[in-house]
Amino acid sequence: MRRVILHYDMDCFYASIEMRDNRKYAGKPLVVAGGVVTTANYVARKYGIRSAMSTSEAKRRCPRLIVVPVNKDKYRRESENIQNLILKITDKVEFIALDEGFLDITEIIKRFSSKESFAHLFRKRIFECTGLTCSVGIGPNKLIAKIASDINKPGGQHIFHSEKEFQSYIMEKDIGILPGVGKELKKLLNKRNIVKVKDILNYPLKTLVGRYGNSRGELLYSYSRGIDFREVEFNKITHSISNENSYRIALNSILEIERELNLIFDKGYKKVLESNYLVKTISVKIKLKNGEMFTKSKTRAIFTNDKTALKEMLEEILNGFLIESEVRLLGVAFSNFENYNQRQLRIEEIL
């Protein structure tokens, strides 16, 4: 039976909550931020303001910018409300962040006149219950549903009824549209004149794996063809590989912190490889001399064991911290795993 997968993505979630709760913000550029921007609304994005940008740079680009402090408890409560609404539809849900998730609607879609009508009703119900908009994509797998949900943002929907329909859409798109193709990989691909998705079709799997490694090579080969065997992991057991160090003499420079985090990362990464895992999520824990504890996580769209890609995630997380005190403890955790051998078996199905 052909699967039917839905991906929903709340539109600029944190900023939308703040605008809903304070009507005077409507139509004005707004960010939710501390030292760096966590979320920017669509008005602010017109000024080139984006997540992870320093708040000072955001204000330089837009002097009349409204800056609202982060209220994690409020956003978490709103996320739980949304997730509870979705669980009334089906328990075959994989929540991948506070503001997005995948639903396997293969069985329940039979009760509706069309996929379009279901997507419309889903968005309508979320808005009626929360006052917030979301974007929805539907496709035969997670990859296609995820890309579909980005097409008509904000507050829209798009449906791909088949892999062939998706391939027709994606062939002329920039290679960067594929999840997992970040800045560094895109540069490497562009050097070989792989600029659009269609350009990757000239290369067999063996060549791509030889040039870019197993994880990246398989991703490029499969995703460019709309192939994705990942399940909606609604019964997934969560566990992690983590390491942390505490420091009798506190760390007081960013260079020291980066050096120690890299050492802790390398220790955990070795365990990931020994366990034959692919990873989607990295978390960093920092405890300051004054006793404050902070944690931040980053989740990729696809699994990988590529060290460069995972190190880039670590650096992005670190850039999101505003460290104003000496550091007493550092920790790095890898989580959200897939077994590499199982991935290989699925890849063999497409050869």
mmCIF file of N, CA and C in Angstrom, residues 4-66:
data_model
loop_
_atom_site.group_PDB
_atom_site.id
_atom_site.type_symbol
_atom_site.label_atom_id
_atom_site.label_comp_id
_atom_site.label_asym_id
_atom_site.label_seq_id
_atom_site.Cartn_x
_atom_site.Cartn_y
_atom_site.Cartn_z
ATOM 1 N N VAL A 4 0.876 7.515 2.856
ATOM 2 C CA VAL A 4 0.491 8.922 2.781
ATOM 3 C C VAL A 4 1.004 9.587 4.053
ATOM 4 N N ILE A 5 1.968 10.493 3.889
ATOM 5 C CA ILE A 5 2.628 11.141 5.018
ATOM 6 C C ILE A 5 2.344 12.644 4.977
ATOM 7 N N LEU A 6 2.011 13.200 6.140
ATOM 8 C CA LEU A 6 1.777 14.640 6.271
ATOM 9 C C LEU A 6 2.876 15.248 7.140
ATOM 10 N N HIS A 7 3.381 16.381 6.708
ATOM 11 C CA HIS A 7 4.308 17.160 7.534
ATOM 12 C C HIS A 7 3.656 18.506 7.818
ATOM 13 N N TYR A 8 3.607 18.875 9.106
ATOM 14 C CA TYR A 8 3.100 20.197 9.460
ATOM 15 C C TYR A 8 4.231 21.017 10.060
ATOM 16 N N ASP A 9 4.189 22.312 9.834
ATOM 17 C CA ASP A 9 5.220 23.228 10.332
ATOM 18 C C ASP A 9 4.523 24.524 10.748
ATOM 19 N N MET A 10 4.539 24.822 12.046
ATOM 20 C CA MET A 10 3.937 26.060 12.532
ATOM 21 C C MET A 10 4.730 27.244 11.990
ATOM 22 N N ASP A 11 4.033 28.282 11.545
ATOM 23 C CA ASP A 11 4.675 29.428 10.899
ATOM 24 C C ASP A 11 5.292 30.364 11.932
ATOM 25 N N CYS A 12 6.643 30.566 11.830
ATOM 26 C CA CYS A 12 7.432 31.394 12.779
ATOM 27 C C CYS A 12 6.818 31.313 14.183
ATOM 28 N N PHE A 13 6.871 30.120 14.740
ATOM 29 C CA PHE A 13 6.081 29.702 15.899
ATOM 30 C C PHE A 13 6.156 30.678 17.074
ATOM 31 N N TYR A 14 7.355 30.930 17.597
ATOM 32 C CA TYR A 14 7.472 31.777 18.784
ATOM 33 C C TYR A 14 6.954 33.183 18.504
ATOM 34 N N ALA A 15 7.354 33.737 17.372
ATOM 35 C CA ALA A 15 6.930 35.091 17.020
ATOM 36 C C ALA A 15 5.417 35.156 16.831
ATOM 37 N N SER A 16 4.845 34.131 16.241
ATOM 38 C CA SER A 16 3.397 34.108 16.022
ATOM 39 C C SER A 16 2.629 34.084 17.341
ATOM 40 N N ILE A 17 3.162 33.354 18.317
ATOM 41 C CA ILE A 17 2.521 33.325 19.639
ATOM 42 C C ILE A 17 2.524 34.715 20.263
ATOM 43 N N GLU A 18 3.668 35.401 20.172
ATOM 44 C CA GLU A 18 3.770 36.747 20.756
ATOM 45 C C GLU A 18 2.846 37.731 20.036
ATOM 46 N N MET A 19 2.728 37.624 18.721
ATOM 47 C CA MET A 19 1.838 38.521 17.973
ATOM 48 C C MET A 19 0.374 38.217 18.278
ATOM 49 N N ARG A 20 0.054 36.961 18.463
ATOM 50 C CA ARG A 20 -1.323 36.598 18.836
ATOM 51 C C ARG A 20 -1.686 37.169 20.200
ATOM 52 N N ASP A 21 -0.737 37.125 21.123
ATOM 53 C CA ASP A 21 -1.007 37.545 22.494
ATOM 54 C C ASP A 21 -0.907 39.050 22.695
ATOM 55 N N ASN A 22 -0.401 39.759 21.718
ATOM 56 C CA ASN A 22 -0.283 41.224 21.824
ATOM 57 C C ASN A 22 -0.574 41.829 20.453
ATOM 58 N N ARG A 23 -1.795 42.239 20.255
ATOM 59 C CA ARG A 23 -2.254 42.680 18.934
ATOM 60 C C ARG A 23 -1.510 43.906 18.403
ATOM 61 N N LYS A 24 -0.902 44.686 19.280
ATOM 62 C CA LYS A 24 -0.189 45.884 18.817
ATOM 63 C C LYS A 24 1.053 45.527 17.989
ATOM 64 N N TYR A 25 1.481 44.262 18.034
ATOM 65 C CA TYR A 25 2.629 43.829 17.241
ATOM 66 C C TYR A 25 2.257 43.520 15.787
ATOM 67 N N ALA A 26 0.983 43.438 15.488
ATOM 68 C CA ALA A 26 0.539 43.045 14.146
ATOM 69 C C ALA A 26 1.113 43.966 13.069
ATOM 70 N N GLY A 27 1.682 43.356 12.048
ATOM 71 C CA GLY A 27 2.208 44.108 10.913
ATOM 72 C C GLY A 27 3.542 44.785 11.153
ATOM 73 N N LYS A 28 4.147 44.549 12.325
ATOM 74 C CA LYS A 28 5.416 45.201 12.658
ATOM 75 C C LYS A 28 6.543 44.169 12.689
ATOM 76 N N PRO A 29 7.772 44.582 12.399
ATOM 77 C CA PRO A 29 8.896 43.642 12.444
ATOM 78 C C PRO A 29 9.184 43.233 13.882
ATOM 79 N N LEU A 30 9.251 41.925 14.122
ATOM 80 C CA LEU A 30 9.398 41.420 15.484
ATOM 81 C C LEU A 30 10.300 40.199 15.494
ATOM 82 N N VAL A 31 11.131 40.110 16.530
ATOM 83 C CA VAL A 31 11.923 38.906 16.762
ATOM 84 C C VAL A 31 11.751 38.473 18.205
ATOM 85 N N VAL A 32 11.865 37.188 18.424
ATOM 86 C CA VAL A 32 11.998 36.636 19.769
ATOM 87 C C VAL A 32 13.475 36.370 19.947
ATOM 88 N N ALA A 33 14.080 37.007 20.950
ATOM 89 C CA ALA A 33 15.538 36.958 21.033
ATOM 90 C C ALA A 33 16.052 37.231 22.429
ATOM 91 N N GLY A 34 17.264 36.710 22.667
ATOM 92 C CA GLY A 34 18.079 37.105 23.811
ATOM 93 C C GLY A 34 19.277 37.820 23.222
ATOM 94 N N GLY A 35 20.450 37.197 23.336
ATOM 95 C CA GLY A 35 21.616 37.759 22.664
ATOM 96 C C GLY A 35 21.600 37.519 21.176
ATOM 97 N N VAL A 36 20.889 36.459 20.753
ATOM 98 C CA VAL A 36 20.740 36.152 19.339
ATOM 99 C C VAL A 36 19.267 35.945 19.009
ATOM 100 N N VAL A 37 18.933 36.053 17.750
ATOM 101 C CA VAL A 37 17.555 35.895 17.291
ATOM 102 C C VAL A 37 17.175 34.413 17.306
ATOM 103 N N THR A 38 16.089 34.107 17.990
ATOM 104 C CA THR A 38 15.556 32.741 17.990
ATOM 105 C C THR A 38 14.576 32.555 16.835
ATOM 106 N N THR A 39 13.667 33.496 16.675
ATOM 107 C CA THR A 39 12.677 33.469 15.590
ATOM 108 C C THR A 39 12.389 34.895 15.148
ATOM 109 N N ALA A 40 12.247 35.083 13.836
ATOM 110 C CA ALA A 40 11.853 36.378 13.280
ATOM 111 C C ALA A 40 10.527 36.211 12.554
ATOM 112 N N ASN A 41 9.631 37.187 12.703
ATOM 113 C CA ASN A 41 8.391 37.105 11.934
ATOM 114 C C ASN A 41 8.670 37.469 10.474
ATOM 115 N N TYR A 42 7.655 37.327 9.638
ATOM 116 C CA TYR A 42 7.882 37.496 8.203
ATOM 117 C C TYR A 42 8.169 38.945 7.829
ATOM 118 N N VAL A 43 7.664 39.882 8.594
ATOM 119 C CA VAL A 43 7.978 41.290 8.336
ATOM 120 C C VAL A 43 9.464 41.537 8.591
ATOM 121 N N ALA A 44 9.989 41.008 9.694
ATOM 122 C CA ALA A 44 11.410 41.184 10.017
ATOM 123 C C ALA A 44 12.301 40.492 8.991
ATOM 124 N N ARG A 45 11.848 39.375 8.454
ATOM 125 C CA ARG A 45 12.664 38.629 7.486
ATOM 126 C C ARG A 45 12.887 39.429 6.202
ATOM 127 N N LYS A 46 11.992 40.365 5.907
ATOM 128 C CA LYS A 46 12.173 41.208 4.722
ATOM 129 C C LYS A 46 13.409 42.100 4.838
ATOM 130 N N TYR A 47 13.884 42.299 6.059
ATOM 131 C CA TYR A 47 15.089 43.095 6.298
ATOM 132 C C TYR A 47 16.345 42.218 6.330
ATOM 133 N N GLY A 48 16.193 40.948 6.007
ATOM 134 C CA GLY A 48 17.333 40.035 6.041
ATOM 135 C C GLY A 48 17.624 39.488 7.418
ATOM 136 N N ILE A 49 16.707 39.675 8.350
ATOM 137 C CA ILE A 49 16.896 39.181 9.711
ATOM 138 C C ILE A 49 16.516 37.703 9.756
ATOM 139 N N ARG A 50 17.353 36.905 10.414
ATOM 140 C CA ARG A 50 17.136 35.466 10.438
ATOM 141 C C ARG A 50 17.560 34.884 11.785
ATOM 142 N N SER A 51 17.194 33.635 12.019
ATOM 143 C CA SER A 51 17.562 32.949 13.253
ATOM 144 C C SER A 51 19.078 32.851 13.372
ATOM 145 N N ALA A 52 19.564 32.930 14.621
ATOM 146 C CA ALA A 52 20.992 32.828 14.978
ATOM 147 C C ALA A 52 21.773 34.110 14.692
ATOM 148 N N MET A 53 21.128 35.126 14.125
ATOM 149 C CA MET A 53 21.783 36.426 13.943
ATOM 150 C C MET A 53 21.831 37.140 15.293
ATOM 151 N N SER A 54 22.896 37.892 15.542
ATOM 152 C CA SER A 54 22.961 38.631 16.792
ATOM 153 C C SER A 54 21.847 39.679 16.830
ATOM 154 N N THR A 55 21.325 39.919 18.018
ATOM 155 C CA THR A 55 20.251 40.899 18.162
ATOM 156 C C THR A 55 20.720 42.295 17.766
ATOM 157 N N SER A 56 21.987 42.608 18.054
ATOM 158 C CA SER A 56 22.511 43.925 17.685
ATOM 159 C C SER A 56 22.544 44.108 16.179
ATOM 160 N N GLU A 57 22.914 43.042 15.445
ATOM 161 C CA GLU A 57 22.918 43.124 13.984
ATOM 162 C C GLU A 57 21.493 43.253 13.457
ATOM 163 N N ALA A 58 20.557 42.555 14.064
ATOM 164 C CA ALA A 58 19.151 42.645 13.644
ATOM 165 C C ALA A 58 18.635 44.063 13.828
ATOM 166 N N LYS A 59 18.984 44.696 14.950
ATOM 167 C CA LYS A 59 18.554 46.075 15.195
ATOM 168 C C LYS A 59 19.223 47.050 14.242
ATOM 169 N N ARG A 60 20.440 46.744 13.858
ATOM 170 C CA ARG A 60 21.121 47.607 12.882
ATOM 171 C C ARG A 60 20.393 47.569 11.545
ATOM 172 N N ARG A 61 19.936 46.389 11.159
ATOM 173 C CA ARG A 61 19.231 46.251 9.886
ATOM 174 C C ARG A 61 17.832 46.855 9.936
ATOM 175 N N CYS A 62 17.232 46.832 11.123
ATOM 176 C CA CYS A 62 15.878 47.376 11.269
ATOM 177 C C CYS A 62 15.780 48.101 12.602
ATOM 178 N N PRO A 63 16.059 49.405 12.635
ATOM 179 C CA PRO A 63 16.063 50.171 13.891
ATOM 180 C C PRO A 63 14.736 50.127 14.648
ATOM 181 N N ARG A 64 13.618 49.954 13.940
ATOM 182 C CA ARG A 64 12.327 49.934 14.616
ATOM 183 C C ARG A 64 11.892 48.506 14.993
ATOM 184 N N LEU A 65 12.848 47.590 14.992
ATOM 185 C CA LEU A 65 12.565 46.196 15.317
ATOM 186 C C LEU A 65 12.063 46.048 16.756
ATOM 187 N N ILE A 66 11.017 45.240 16.934
ATOM 188 C CA ILE A 66 10.516 44.902 18.266
ATOM 189 C C ILE A 66 11.204 43.619 18.715
#
